[in-house]
Short mmCIF file of C-alpha atoms in Angstrom, two decimals:
data_model
loop_
_atom_site.label_atom_id
_atom_site.label_comp_id
_atom_site.label_asym_id
_atom_site.label_seq_id
_atom_site.Cartn_x
_atom_site.Cartn_y
_atom_site.Cartn_z
CA MET G 1 -5.50 61.47 1.52
CA ALA G 2 -7.81 60.31 -1.28
CA ASN G 3 -9.47 56.91 -1.00
CA ILE G 4 -7.88 54.28 -3.21
CA LYS G 5 -10.48 52.14 -4.94
CA HIS G 6 -9.73 48.46 -4.44
CA PHE G 7 -11.88 46.97 -7.19
CA LYS G 8 -12.51 48.08 -10.75
CA ASP G 9 -15.95 49.28 -11.79
CA LYS G 10 -16.45 46.05 -13.69
CA TYR G 11 -14.67 42.79 -14.59
CA ASP G 12 -15.28 40.37 -17.41
CA VAL G 13 -15.23 37.40 -15.01
CA VAL G 14 -15.14 36.87 -11.25
CA VAL G 15 -13.73 33.51 -10.15
CA ILE G 16 -14.95 32.42 -6.72
CA GLY G 17 -12.19 30.34 -5.12
CA GLY G 18 -8.44 30.25 -5.64
CA ALA G 19 -7.94 26.49 -5.52
CA LEU G 20 -6.54 24.55 -8.50
CA ALA G 21 -9.79 24.62 -10.51
CA GLY G 22 -10.37 28.33 -9.94
CA LEU G 23 -6.78 29.21 -10.81
CA ALA G 24 -6.89 27.01 -13.93
CA ALA G 25 -10.04 28.84 -14.99
CA ALA G 26 -8.40 32.23 -14.33
CA LEU G 27 -5.29 31.30 -16.35
CA THR G 28 -7.40 30.03 -19.24
CA LEU G 29 -9.53 33.19 -19.31
CA ALA G 30 -6.53 35.51 -18.97
CA LYS G 31 -4.88 33.74 -21.91
CA LYS G 32 -7.98 34.71 -23.92
CA GLY G 33 -7.56 38.35 -22.91
CA LYS G 34 -10.34 38.49 -20.32
CA ASP G 35 -10.24 40.81 -17.32
CA VAL G 36 -10.41 38.40 -14.37
CA LEU G 37 -10.77 38.79 -10.60
CA VAL G 38 -10.12 35.80 -8.32
CA LEU G 39 -11.61 35.99 -4.82
CA GLU G 40 -10.30 33.47 -2.28
CA GLN G 41 -11.61 33.31 1.29
CA HIS G 42 -8.40 31.79 2.65
CA ASN G 43 -5.10 33.63 3.11
CA LEU G 44 -3.37 31.26 0.65
CA PRO G 45 -4.22 29.75 -2.74
CA GLY G 46 -4.79 26.08 -3.41
CA GLY G 47 -7.62 24.83 -1.21
CA ILE G 48 -6.55 21.31 -0.20
CA ALA G 49 -3.62 21.54 -2.62
CA THR G 50 -1.51 22.90 0.17
CA SER G 51 1.02 22.00 2.85
CA PHE G 52 1.49 22.65 6.55
CA VAL G 53 4.46 23.07 8.86
CA ARG G 54 5.14 20.95 11.93
CA GLY G 55 8.39 21.10 13.83
CA ASP G 56 9.81 23.50 11.22
CA ILE G 57 9.25 20.86 8.51
CA GLU G 58 6.88 21.44 5.60
CA ILE G 59 4.56 18.48 5.00
CA GLU G 60 2.26 17.73 2.06
CA ALA G 61 -1.35 18.01 3.19
CA THR G 62 -3.22 15.88 0.66
CA LEU G 63 -1.60 14.98 -2.66
CA HIS G 64 -0.74 11.31 -3.16
CA GLU G 65 0.01 11.37 -6.87
CA MET G 66 -1.09 13.19 -10.01
CA MET G 67 -2.23 11.74 -13.29
CA SER G 68 -2.08 13.15 -16.83
CA ILE G 69 1.44 14.58 -16.41
CA GLY G 70 3.70 12.25 -18.39
CA PRO G 71 7.44 12.68 -19.01
CA LYS G 72 8.83 15.72 -20.84
CA GLU G 73 9.31 13.72 -24.03
CA CYS G 74 5.73 12.38 -23.89
CA PRO G 75 3.70 15.07 -22.11
CA LEU G 76 0.07 14.51 -21.21
CA LYS G 77 -2.65 17.12 -20.96
CA ILE G 78 -1.92 18.57 -17.50
CA ARG G 79 1.81 19.01 -18.20
CA ASP G 80 0.86 20.52 -21.56
CA PHE G 81 -1.49 22.98 -19.84
CA PHE G 82 1.14 24.14 -17.37
CA ASP G 83 3.68 24.52 -20.17
CA GLU G 84 1.19 26.48 -22.29
CA MET G 85 0.42 28.81 -19.37
CA GLY G 86 4.07 29.31 -18.44
CA VAL G 87 3.74 27.60 -15.06
CA ASP G 88 7.03 25.84 -14.37
CA ILE G 89 6.61 22.83 -12.07
CA ASP G 90 9.48 20.53 -11.09
CA TRP G 91 7.77 17.14 -11.55
CA LEU G 92 9.08 13.95 -9.93
CA ARG G 93 7.98 10.59 -11.29
CA VAL G 94 6.65 8.15 -8.71
CA PRO G 95 8.75 4.98 -9.05
CA ASP G 96 5.92 2.46 -8.74
CA ALA G 97 2.20 2.38 -9.39
CA PHE G 98 1.14 0.63 -6.20
CA ARG G 99 1.52 -2.37 -3.95
CA PHE G 100 -1.69 -4.26 -3.22
CA VAL G 101 -1.96 -6.36 -0.08
CA ASP G 102 -4.95 -8.57 0.77
CA GLY G 103 -4.75 -9.65 4.39
CA LYS G 104 -7.36 -12.37 3.89
CA THR G 105 -6.02 -14.19 0.81
CA GLY G 106 -2.35 -13.29 1.16
CA THR G 107 -2.17 -11.64 -2.27
CA ASN G 108 0.80 -9.27 -2.26
CA VAL G 109 1.90 -7.66 -5.50
CA LEU G 110 4.01 -4.63 -6.44
CA VAL G 111 2.94 -3.07 -9.74
CA HIS G 112 5.10 -0.72 -11.82
CA PRO G 113 3.72 1.50 -14.60
CA GLY G 114 4.72 1.73 -18.23
CA THR G 115 6.07 4.98 -19.61
CA HIS G 116 4.45 5.78 -22.96
CA GLY G 117 1.10 4.05 -22.81
CA ASP G 118 2.62 0.57 -22.71
CA PHE G 119 1.19 -2.01 -20.31
CA GLU G 120 3.47 -5.05 -20.64
CA ILE G 121 5.23 -4.45 -17.30
CA PRO G 122 2.12 -4.04 -15.09
CA ALA G 123 0.30 -6.86 -16.88
CA LYS G 124 3.25 -9.23 -16.33
CA GLU G 125 3.68 -8.29 -12.66
CA ILE G 126 -0.02 -8.74 -11.91
CA ALA G 127 -0.17 -12.05 -13.78
CA ASP G 128 2.96 -13.49 -12.16
CA ALA G 129 1.85 -12.54 -8.64
CA CYS G 130 -1.56 -14.14 -9.21
CA GLY G 131 -0.29 -17.57 -10.26
CA ASP G 132 -0.07 -17.31 -14.05
CA LYS G 133 1.44 -20.59 -15.24
CA ASP G 134 1.01 -20.48 -19.01
CA GLY G 135 0.72 -16.78 -19.88
CA THR G 136 -3.09 -16.87 -20.15
CA ILE G 137 -3.64 -14.35 -17.34
CA TYR G 138 -0.96 -12.04 -18.74
CA THR G 139 -2.60 -12.07 -22.19
CA LYS G 140 -6.03 -11.28 -20.74
CA VAL G 141 -4.79 -8.50 -18.43
CA LEU G 142 -2.79 -6.93 -21.25
CA LYS G 143 -5.83 -7.07 -23.53
CA LEU G 144 -7.98 -5.42 -20.84
CA LEU G 145 -5.45 -2.64 -20.18
CA ASN G 146 -5.07 -1.95 -23.90
CA LEU G 147 -8.85 -1.61 -24.11
CA CYS G 148 -8.64 0.90 -21.24
CA ASN G 149 -6.02 2.83 -23.19
CA ARG G 150 -8.19 3.05 -26.31
CA VAL G 151 -11.11 4.34 -24.24
CA TYR G 152 -8.77 6.79 -22.49
CA ASN G 153 -7.56 8.16 -25.83
CA SER G 154 -11.16 8.50 -27.04
CA VAL G 155 -12.22 10.39 -23.90
CA ASN G 156 -9.34 12.85 -24.34
CA ILE G 157 -10.50 13.55 -27.91
CA LEU G 158 -14.26 13.60 -27.32
CA SER G 159 -14.01 15.87 -24.27
CA VAL G 160 -12.81 18.71 -26.53
CA GLN G 161 -14.18 17.74 -29.95
CA HIS G 162 -17.86 17.47 -30.84
CA MET G 163 -18.66 14.44 -32.98
CA SER G 164 -21.85 12.93 -34.41
CA LYS G 165 -22.90 9.52 -33.08
CA PRO G 166 -22.23 7.70 -36.39
CA MET G 167 -18.76 9.28 -36.61
CA MET G 168 -18.14 8.45 -32.95
CA LEU G 169 -18.98 4.80 -33.61
CA LEU G 170 -16.70 4.76 -36.62
CA LYS G 171 -13.68 6.42 -34.99
CA HIS G 172 -14.14 5.41 -31.34
CA PRO G 173 -15.85 1.99 -31.38
CA ASP G 174 -14.48 0.77 -28.04
CA PHE G 175 -15.63 3.91 -26.28
CA VAL G 176 -19.14 3.55 -27.71
CA LYS G 177 -19.40 -0.20 -27.09
CA THR G 178 -18.34 -0.02 -23.44
CA ALA G 179 -19.98 3.30 -22.48
CA GLY G 180 -23.18 1.72 -21.16
CA TYR G 181 -21.48 -0.79 -18.90
CA SER G 182 -19.98 -0.76 -15.42
CA ALA G 183 -16.33 -1.54 -14.79
CA GLN G 184 -17.37 -4.87 -13.26
CA GLN G 185 -19.44 -5.86 -16.28
CA VAL G 186 -16.61 -5.23 -18.74
CA ILE G 187 -13.96 -6.87 -16.53
CA ASP G 188 -16.19 -9.95 -16.17
CA THR G 189 -16.04 -10.57 -19.94
CA PHE G 190 -12.31 -11.34 -19.58
CA ASN G 191 -12.95 -14.27 -17.19
CA LEU G 192 -10.11 -13.36 -14.86
CA PRO G 193 -9.50 -15.07 -11.49
CA LYS G 194 -10.82 -13.15 -8.48
CA ASN G 195 -7.35 -12.40 -7.10
CA VAL G 196 -6.46 -10.69 -10.41
CA VAL G 197 -9.67 -8.65 -10.36
CA ASP G 198 -8.94 -7.64 -6.77
CA VAL G 199 -5.55 -6.25 -7.79
CA LEU G 200 -7.11 -4.42 -10.72
CA ALA G 201 -9.76 -3.01 -8.38
CA ALA G 202 -7.23 -1.44 -6.01
CA TYR G 203 -7.61 2.08 -7.45
CA TRP G 204 -11.36 2.14 -6.77
CA ILE G 205 -10.65 4.23 -3.65
CA TYR G 206 -9.44 7.08 -5.89
CA VAL G 207 -12.80 7.29 -7.68
CA GLY G 208 -14.89 6.57 -4.61
CA ASP G 209 -17.27 3.92 -5.93
CA THR G 210 -17.38 0.14 -6.28
CA LEU G 211 -16.70 -1.53 -9.63
CA GLU G 212 -20.35 -2.63 -9.86
CA ASN G 213 -21.57 0.96 -9.85
CA LEU G 214 -18.60 2.69 -11.48
CA PRO G 215 -18.80 3.36 -15.23
CA PHE G 216 -16.14 1.46 -17.14
CA THR G 217 -15.27 4.71 -18.91
CA VAL G 218 -14.08 6.31 -15.67
CA TRP G 219 -12.19 3.23 -14.49
CA ALA G 220 -10.55 2.83 -17.91
CA VAL G 221 -9.25 6.41 -17.89
CA LEU G 222 -7.83 5.95 -14.40
CA MET G 223 -6.12 2.64 -15.18
CA ALA G 224 -4.70 3.77 -18.53
CA ASP G 225 -3.27 6.97 -17.08
CA TYR G 226 -1.72 5.49 -13.94
CA LEU G 227 -0.55 2.15 -15.35
CA GLY G 228 0.35 3.30 -18.86
CA TYR G 229 2.15 6.54 -18.11
CA GLY G 230 2.85 6.62 -14.39
CA SER G 231 2.10 9.29 -11.81
CA TYR G 232 4.00 12.37 -10.67
CA VAL G 233 4.31 14.72 -7.71
CA PRO G 234 5.72 18.28 -7.54
CA ARG G 235 9.10 18.46 -5.82
CA LYS G 236 7.82 21.20 -3.52
CA PHE G 237 4.45 19.55 -2.86
CA SER G 238 1.02 20.47 -4.19
CA HIS G 239 1.38 23.97 -2.76
CA GLU G 240 4.07 24.61 -5.39
CA MET G 241 1.36 24.27 -8.01
CA SER G 242 -1.03 26.57 -6.18
CA LEU G 243 1.53 29.32 -5.57
CA LYS G 244 3.01 29.21 -9.06
CA MET G 245 -0.43 29.21 -10.70
CA ALA G 246 -1.48 32.22 -8.62
CA GLU G 247 1.80 34.00 -9.34
CA ARG G 248 1.53 33.35 -13.08
CA ALA G 249 -2.10 34.47 -13.11
CA MET G 250 -1.10 37.78 -11.54
CA GLU G 251 1.70 38.17 -14.11
CA MET G 252 -0.97 37.74 -16.81
CA GLY G 253 -3.04 40.56 -15.34
CA VAL G 254 -5.43 38.62 -13.10
CA GLN G 255 -6.31 40.38 -9.85
CA VAL G 256 -6.12 37.82 -7.02
CA GLU G 257 -7.49 38.77 -3.61
CA PHE G 258 -7.03 36.58 -0.54
CA GLY G 259 -9.01 36.73 2.69
CA THR G 260 -12.03 37.79 0.65
CA ARG G 261 -15.15 35.65 0.94
CA VAL G 262 -18.00 35.83 -1.54
CA ASP G 263 -21.41 35.51 0.13
CA LYS G 264 -23.76 36.11 -2.79
CA ILE G 265 -23.91 35.70 -6.56
CA LEU G 266 -26.10 38.51 -7.85
CA VAL G 267 -28.52 37.60 -10.65
CA LYS G 268 -31.10 39.67 -12.53
CA ASN G 269 -33.45 38.46 -15.24
CA GLY G 270 -31.68 35.12 -15.49
CA HIS G 271 -28.16 36.53 -15.93
CA VAL G 272 -25.29 37.11 -13.51
CA GLU G 273 -24.60 40.72 -12.58
CA GLY G 274 -21.83 40.34 -10.03
CA VAL G 275 -21.07 39.18 -6.49
CA ARG G 276 -21.44 40.51 -2.97
CA LEU G 277 -18.60 40.03 -0.50
CA ALA G 278 -18.88 39.15 3.18
CA ASN G 279 -18.19 42.80 4.04
CA GLY G 280 -21.18 43.91 1.95
CA GLU G 281 -19.17 45.29 -0.97
CA GLU G 282 -20.45 44.46 -4.44
CA VAL G 283 -18.31 43.67 -7.50
CA ASN G 284 -19.77 43.92 -10.99
CA ALA G 285 -19.25 41.20 -13.59
CA ARG G 286 -21.46 39.52 -16.16
CA TYR G 287 -19.75 36.16 -15.67
CA VAL G 288 -18.86 34.12 -12.58
CA VAL G 289 -16.92 30.87 -12.33
CA CYS G 290 -17.88 29.33 -8.99
CA SER G 291 -15.78 26.83 -7.06
CA ALA G 292 -18.45 26.30 -4.41
CA TYR G 293 -20.64 23.24 -4.99
CA PRO G 294 -23.86 23.87 -6.95
CA ASP G 295 -25.69 22.55 -3.87
CA LYS G 296 -24.48 25.59 -1.92
CA ALA G 297 -24.63 28.08 -4.78
CA TYR G 298 -28.22 27.33 -5.79
CA THR G 299 -29.59 27.12 -2.25
CA SER G 300 -27.85 29.95 -0.41
CA MET G 301 -25.57 32.01 -2.65
CA VAL G 302 -27.71 33.12 -5.61
CA GLU G 303 -29.58 36.32 -4.81
CA PRO G 304 -32.49 36.55 -5.13
CA LEU G 305 -33.26 32.84 -4.76
CA SER G 306 -36.24 33.36 -7.05
CA GLU G 307 -33.70 33.51 -9.89
CA VAL G 308 -32.76 29.85 -9.32
CA PRO G 309 -34.67 27.72 -11.86
CA GLN G 310 -36.48 24.63 -10.59
CA GLY G 311 -34.27 22.56 -12.90
CA ALA G 312 -31.19 23.62 -10.93
CA ILE G 313 -32.68 22.32 -7.68
CA LYS G 314 -33.65 19.05 -9.37
CA PHE G 315 -30.10 18.84 -10.71
CA VAL G 316 -28.43 19.00 -7.30
CA ASN G 317 -31.04 16.74 -5.70
CA ALA G 318 -30.29 14.09 -8.32
CA LYS G 319 -26.56 14.09 -7.52
CA THR G 320 -24.80 12.00 -4.89
CA VAL G 321 -22.04 13.85 -3.08
CA GLY G 322 -18.73 11.99 -3.28
CA VAL G 323 -16.40 10.86 -0.56
CA THR G 324 -14.46 12.90 1.95
CA CYS G 325 -11.12 12.14 3.62
CA PHE G 326 -9.67 10.77 6.82
CA SER G 327 -5.88 10.85 6.89
CA VAL G 328 -3.15 10.36 9.47
CA VAL G 329 0.10 12.08 8.46
CA LEU G 330 3.20 11.03 10.39
CA LEU G 331 6.63 12.60 10.49
CA LEU G 332 8.93 9.72 11.50
CA ASP G 333 12.34 9.93 13.17
CA LYS G 334 14.21 7.65 10.73
CA ASP G 335 14.88 7.31 7.03
CA TYR G 336 12.32 5.06 5.33
CA LYS G 337 15.07 2.57 4.42
CA ASP G 338 16.09 2.23 8.06
CA LEU G 339 12.47 1.57 8.96
CA GLY G 340 12.13 -1.09 6.27
CA ILE G 341 9.51 0.83 4.29
CA LYS G 342 9.91 -0.15 0.63
CA ASP G 343 6.90 1.15 -1.29
CA TYR G 344 5.68 4.62 -2.19
CA SER G 345 2.00 3.67 -2.43
CA THR G 346 0.20 0.72 -0.85
CA PHE G 347 -3.45 -0.31 -0.95
CA TYR G 348 -4.25 -2.56 1.99
CA ALA G 349 -7.38 -4.63 2.60
CA PRO G 350 -6.70 -6.40 5.93
CA LYS G 351 -10.07 -8.22 5.87
CA GLY G 352 -10.19 -8.91 2.15
CA MET G 353 -11.56 -7.20 -0.97
CA ASP G 354 -15.31 -7.34 -0.51
CA LEU G 355 -15.93 -3.91 -2.04
CA LYS G 356 -19.57 -3.74 -0.96
CA GLU G 357 -18.64 -4.49 2.64
CA ILE G 358 -15.80 -1.96 2.52
CA PHE G 359 -17.99 0.72 0.96
CA ASP G 360 -20.78 0.12 3.48
CA GLU G 361 -18.19 0.56 6.24
CA TYR G 362 -17.23 3.87 4.64
CA SER G 363 -20.76 5.09 5.48
CA THR G 364 -19.90 4.89 9.19
CA PRO G 365 -17.55 6.97 11.36
CA GLY G 366 -15.05 4.09 11.18
CA PRO G 367 -12.65 2.54 11.80
CA TYR G 368 -12.11 1.58 8.15
CA ASN G 369 -10.57 -1.55 6.65
CA TYR G 370 -9.43 -0.35 3.26
CA ILE G 371 -6.62 2.19 3.32
CA THR G 372 -3.93 3.66 1.15
CA SER G 373 -0.54 4.58 2.60
CA ILE G 374 2.07 6.85 1.07
CA CYS G 375 5.76 7.26 1.89
CA THR G 376 6.50 10.66 0.34
CA ASN G 377 10.28 10.35 0.54
CA ILE G 378 10.43 7.40 -1.85
CA ALA G 379 9.33 9.69 -4.69
CA ASN G 380 10.84 12.83 -3.21
CA PRO G 381 13.96 11.98 -1.13
CA GLU G 382 14.44 15.60 -0.09
CA ALA G 383 10.88 16.01 1.22
CA THR G 384 12.18 16.01 4.81
CA PRO G 385 15.58 16.46 6.51
CA LYS G 386 17.99 13.56 6.31
CA GLY G 387 17.18 10.82 8.79
CA THR G 388 13.40 11.45 8.75
CA CYS G 389 10.48 10.60 6.47
CA ILE G 390 6.77 11.27 5.97
CA TYR G 391 4.25 8.45 6.09
CA SER G 392 0.52 9.01 5.58
CA ILE G 393 -2.39 6.59 6.01
CA THR G 394 -5.68 7.49 4.36
CA ALA G 395 -9.26 6.27 3.97
CA LEU G 396 -11.95 8.02 1.93
CA PRO G 397 -15.26 7.64 3.79
CA LYS G 398 -18.61 8.99 2.70
CA PRO G 399 -19.64 12.28 4.36
CA GLU G 400 -22.76 10.84 6.00
CA GLY G 401 -20.63 8.70 8.29
CA TRP G 402 -19.57 11.90 10.05
CA PHE G 403 -22.93 13.66 10.21
CA GLY G 404 -23.31 12.61 13.85
CA VAL G 405 -20.11 14.35 14.96
CA THR G 406 -20.50 16.72 17.90
CA GLU G 407 -18.06 18.84 19.85
CA GLU G 408 -18.24 16.22 22.60
CA ASN G 409 -17.37 13.13 20.52
CA TYR G 410 -15.18 14.59 17.79
CA GLU G 411 -11.84 13.98 19.50
CA GLU G 412 -12.85 10.45 20.45
CA MET G 413 -13.90 9.56 16.88
CA LYS G 414 -10.79 11.13 15.42
CA LEU G 415 -8.35 9.42 17.78
CA LYS G 416 -10.07 6.03 17.49
CA ASN G 417 -9.53 6.00 13.73
CA ALA G 418 -5.98 7.32 13.93
CA GLU G 419 -4.91 4.72 16.48
CA TYR G 420 -6.55 1.95 14.44
CA PHE G 421 -4.74 3.05 11.27
CA ILE G 422 -1.35 3.29 12.99
CA LYS G 423 -1.79 -0.15 14.60
CA MET G 424 -2.95 -1.69 11.29
CA GLU G 425 0.02 -0.34 9.35
CA SER G 426 2.48 -1.18 12.13
CA GLU G 427 1.41 -4.82 11.96
CA ARG G 428 1.63 -4.92 8.16
CA LEU G 429 5.06 -3.29 8.06
CA GLY G 430 6.47 -5.10 11.09
CA ILE G 431 7.37 -1.73 12.66
CA ASN G 432 5.94 -0.10 15.76
CA LEU G 433 5.26 3.25 14.10
CA LYS G 434 4.34 4.82 17.45
CA ASP G 435 7.96 4.49 18.57
CA HIS G 436 9.09 6.70 15.68
CA ILE G 437 6.55 9.53 15.55
CA LEU G 438 7.97 13.04 15.76
CA GLU G 439 4.75 14.73 14.63
CA CYS G 440 1.24 13.41 13.98
CA VAL G 441 -1.46 15.36 12.13
CA ILE G 442 -5.00 14.00 11.77
CA GLU G 443 -7.14 15.25 8.90
CA ALA G 444 -10.81 14.35 9.40
CA PRO G 445 -13.85 15.20 7.24
CA CYS G 446 -14.51 18.11 9.61
CA THR G 447 -11.00 19.42 8.87
CA ILE G 448 -11.77 19.51 5.14
CA SER G 449 -15.12 21.19 5.73
CA HIS G 450 -13.72 23.87 8.04
CA TYR G 451 -10.57 24.56 6.05
CA THR G 452 -12.07 24.75 2.56
CA GLY G 453 -15.78 25.22 3.13
CA ALA G 454 -16.38 22.25 0.80
CA TYR G 455 -19.97 21.03 0.87
CA GLN G 456 -20.28 18.21 3.47
CA GLY G 457 -16.46 18.08 3.54
CA SER G 458 -16.47 16.27 0.20
CA ILE G 459 -13.29 16.33 -1.87
CA TYR G 460 -14.69 14.17 -4.67
CA GLY G 461 -17.49 16.26 -6.13
CA TYR G 462 -20.36 14.14 -7.33
CA MET G 463 -19.94 10.37 -7.42
CA HIS G 464 -19.41 8.77 -10.81
CA THR G 465 -22.15 6.13 -10.99
CA MET G 466 -24.04 4.25 -13.66
CA ASP G 467 -26.95 6.59 -12.91
CA ASP G 468 -24.75 9.66 -13.29
CA HIS G 469 -22.44 8.62 -16.10
CA ILE G 470 -19.57 10.77 -17.36
CA VAL G 471 -20.80 10.23 -20.93
CA ALA G 472 -24.20 11.64 -19.97
CA ARG G 473 -22.48 14.51 -18.15
CA LEU G 474 -20.60 15.40 -21.33
CA GLN G 475 -23.78 15.29 -23.42
CA MET G 476 -25.83 17.30 -20.91
CA SER G 477 -23.23 19.86 -19.87
CA GLU G 478 -24.57 22.75 -21.97
CA LYS G 479 -28.14 22.11 -20.80
CA GLU G 480 -27.04 22.37 -17.17
CA ASN G 481 -26.05 26.03 -17.40
CA PHE G 482 -29.17 27.06 -15.50
CA ILE G 483 -28.20 30.69 -14.97
CA GLN G 484 -26.63 32.61 -17.82
CA GLY G 485 -23.13 33.77 -16.99
CA LEU G 486 -22.65 31.23 -14.17
CA SER G 487 -20.39 28.21 -14.55
CA PHE G 488 -18.69 25.93 -12.04
CA ALA G 489 -15.11 24.78 -11.52
CA GLY G 490 -14.13 22.13 -9.01
CA ALA G 491 -14.44 18.43 -8.27
CA HIS G 492 -18.18 18.83 -8.93
CA GLN G 493 -17.55 19.59 -12.62
CA ILE G 494 -17.65 16.91 -15.33
CA SER G 495 -14.25 15.29 -14.83
CA GLY G 496 -14.78 14.69 -11.12
CA ASP G 497 -12.17 14.35 -8.42
CA GLY G 498 -8.38 14.54 -8.21
CA MET G 499 -5.91 17.37 -8.64
CA GLY G 500 -5.34 16.66 -12.33
CA PRO G 501 -9.10 16.56 -13.05
CA ALA G 502 -9.53 19.72 -10.94
CA ILE G 503 -7.36 21.57 -13.44
CA THR G 504 -9.34 20.08 -16.33
CA ASN G 505 -12.55 21.14 -14.56
CA GLY G 506 -11.25 24.69 -14.22
CA ARG G 507 -10.56 24.82 -17.93
CA LYS G 508 -14.08 23.50 -18.57
CA GLY G 509 -15.59 26.21 -16.36
CA ALA G 510 -13.63 28.82 -18.32
CA LYS G 511 -14.66 27.31 -21.66
CA ILE G 512 -18.34 27.65 -20.73
CA VAL G 513 -17.74 31.36 -20.09
#
């Protein structure tokens, strides 16, 4: 019997990694008529956009909520992308934005989003909960959120449209005027009470940096998207996205291979020539979109290493790797209503909102005192069989807190955090969660690292800081293509972390190609 050749003699583009960013890149390139090969080391697509099964019940592994979806009648860029690519996702709108609870001051507020970029509802709820007596707080919060929305709209335009600085100042004055300032600096100009600022700061955990060091641009985009348009989840969890993106890519002619790890990116005379697989087989292509972090690619994947420019090493050394994840996912034996759980998403600071203190604690192995909890069934009632629900409790520590993990102390560190989280949430909810646990899954930074191979277990790419500003990233992006034919797609690309941004980052990686 004749040997059947598995790979073509040559591809236009090889995409390393079949997570959301890699699949978005593959779809974008296929739409442009390119011959694309996706190589994924796992046996399934999606990376951390996946699910797992416990007790015959499928459970979401990581997704809390997605931004940039919007309703059908007012679609935002991620929904538009899926529609354009023919990827049909059944989106469910999350009913609320978040509840914020401060255990030290007693602040407790439930915030609902607007629907079409309107902020009256969240502004009023925040103001009322924080003691607004004459409408002054409401007016200031609304003014701040509308500023966020104008910056958000500018970022969406400027990320795809080149514009001279004078024209930028003329058409996008708020973006230009606030670009050099941190979120804290801009918020301070509104002279809001601390309890209001604490509520507005709740989402900081989703960008992984304190307001003092976080560019206002990034915070503004986050606030405008979540509070102006609301968030969404796929009915069949994040793995629905992964599977449908992979399926659609294959329908468009993309070759997708699972269980196939890329060890080396082959470079000659400054240009990509192909990749070498773990089994030694080589695949020819003049372009590669890489989902692995540049830290890994430039130090151990490019062959020969002499082809890595010194500028690339300086680039990765200048970056700060973003946060990782510690999450306790519980399958509970009662409906959330019977347990008295009322909110989809809650941010809880049991010891108060000292962000520096919280962030410093995130540099340790825990336990942690700023968490977000999610009750999946409130947005997706059919997520589990009737009479049960899913409840997850998550912190996003920095990777260095877990560098001291060994085989001997791993279980102890993992269980100490999980028990602390369950006790903390039990006390807040007035429920003994332990009495209702059918299944408990603990996701530690080591889990992320082992499952995805992500550098240092990070899920957040490079931290958005005032020293590594998204505006500078946009301006420098073309100068950071250190090896011709090599681009990157993942949380480490310009847009940073999150499943929505991952898709945007994949499109960016494809655009560079």
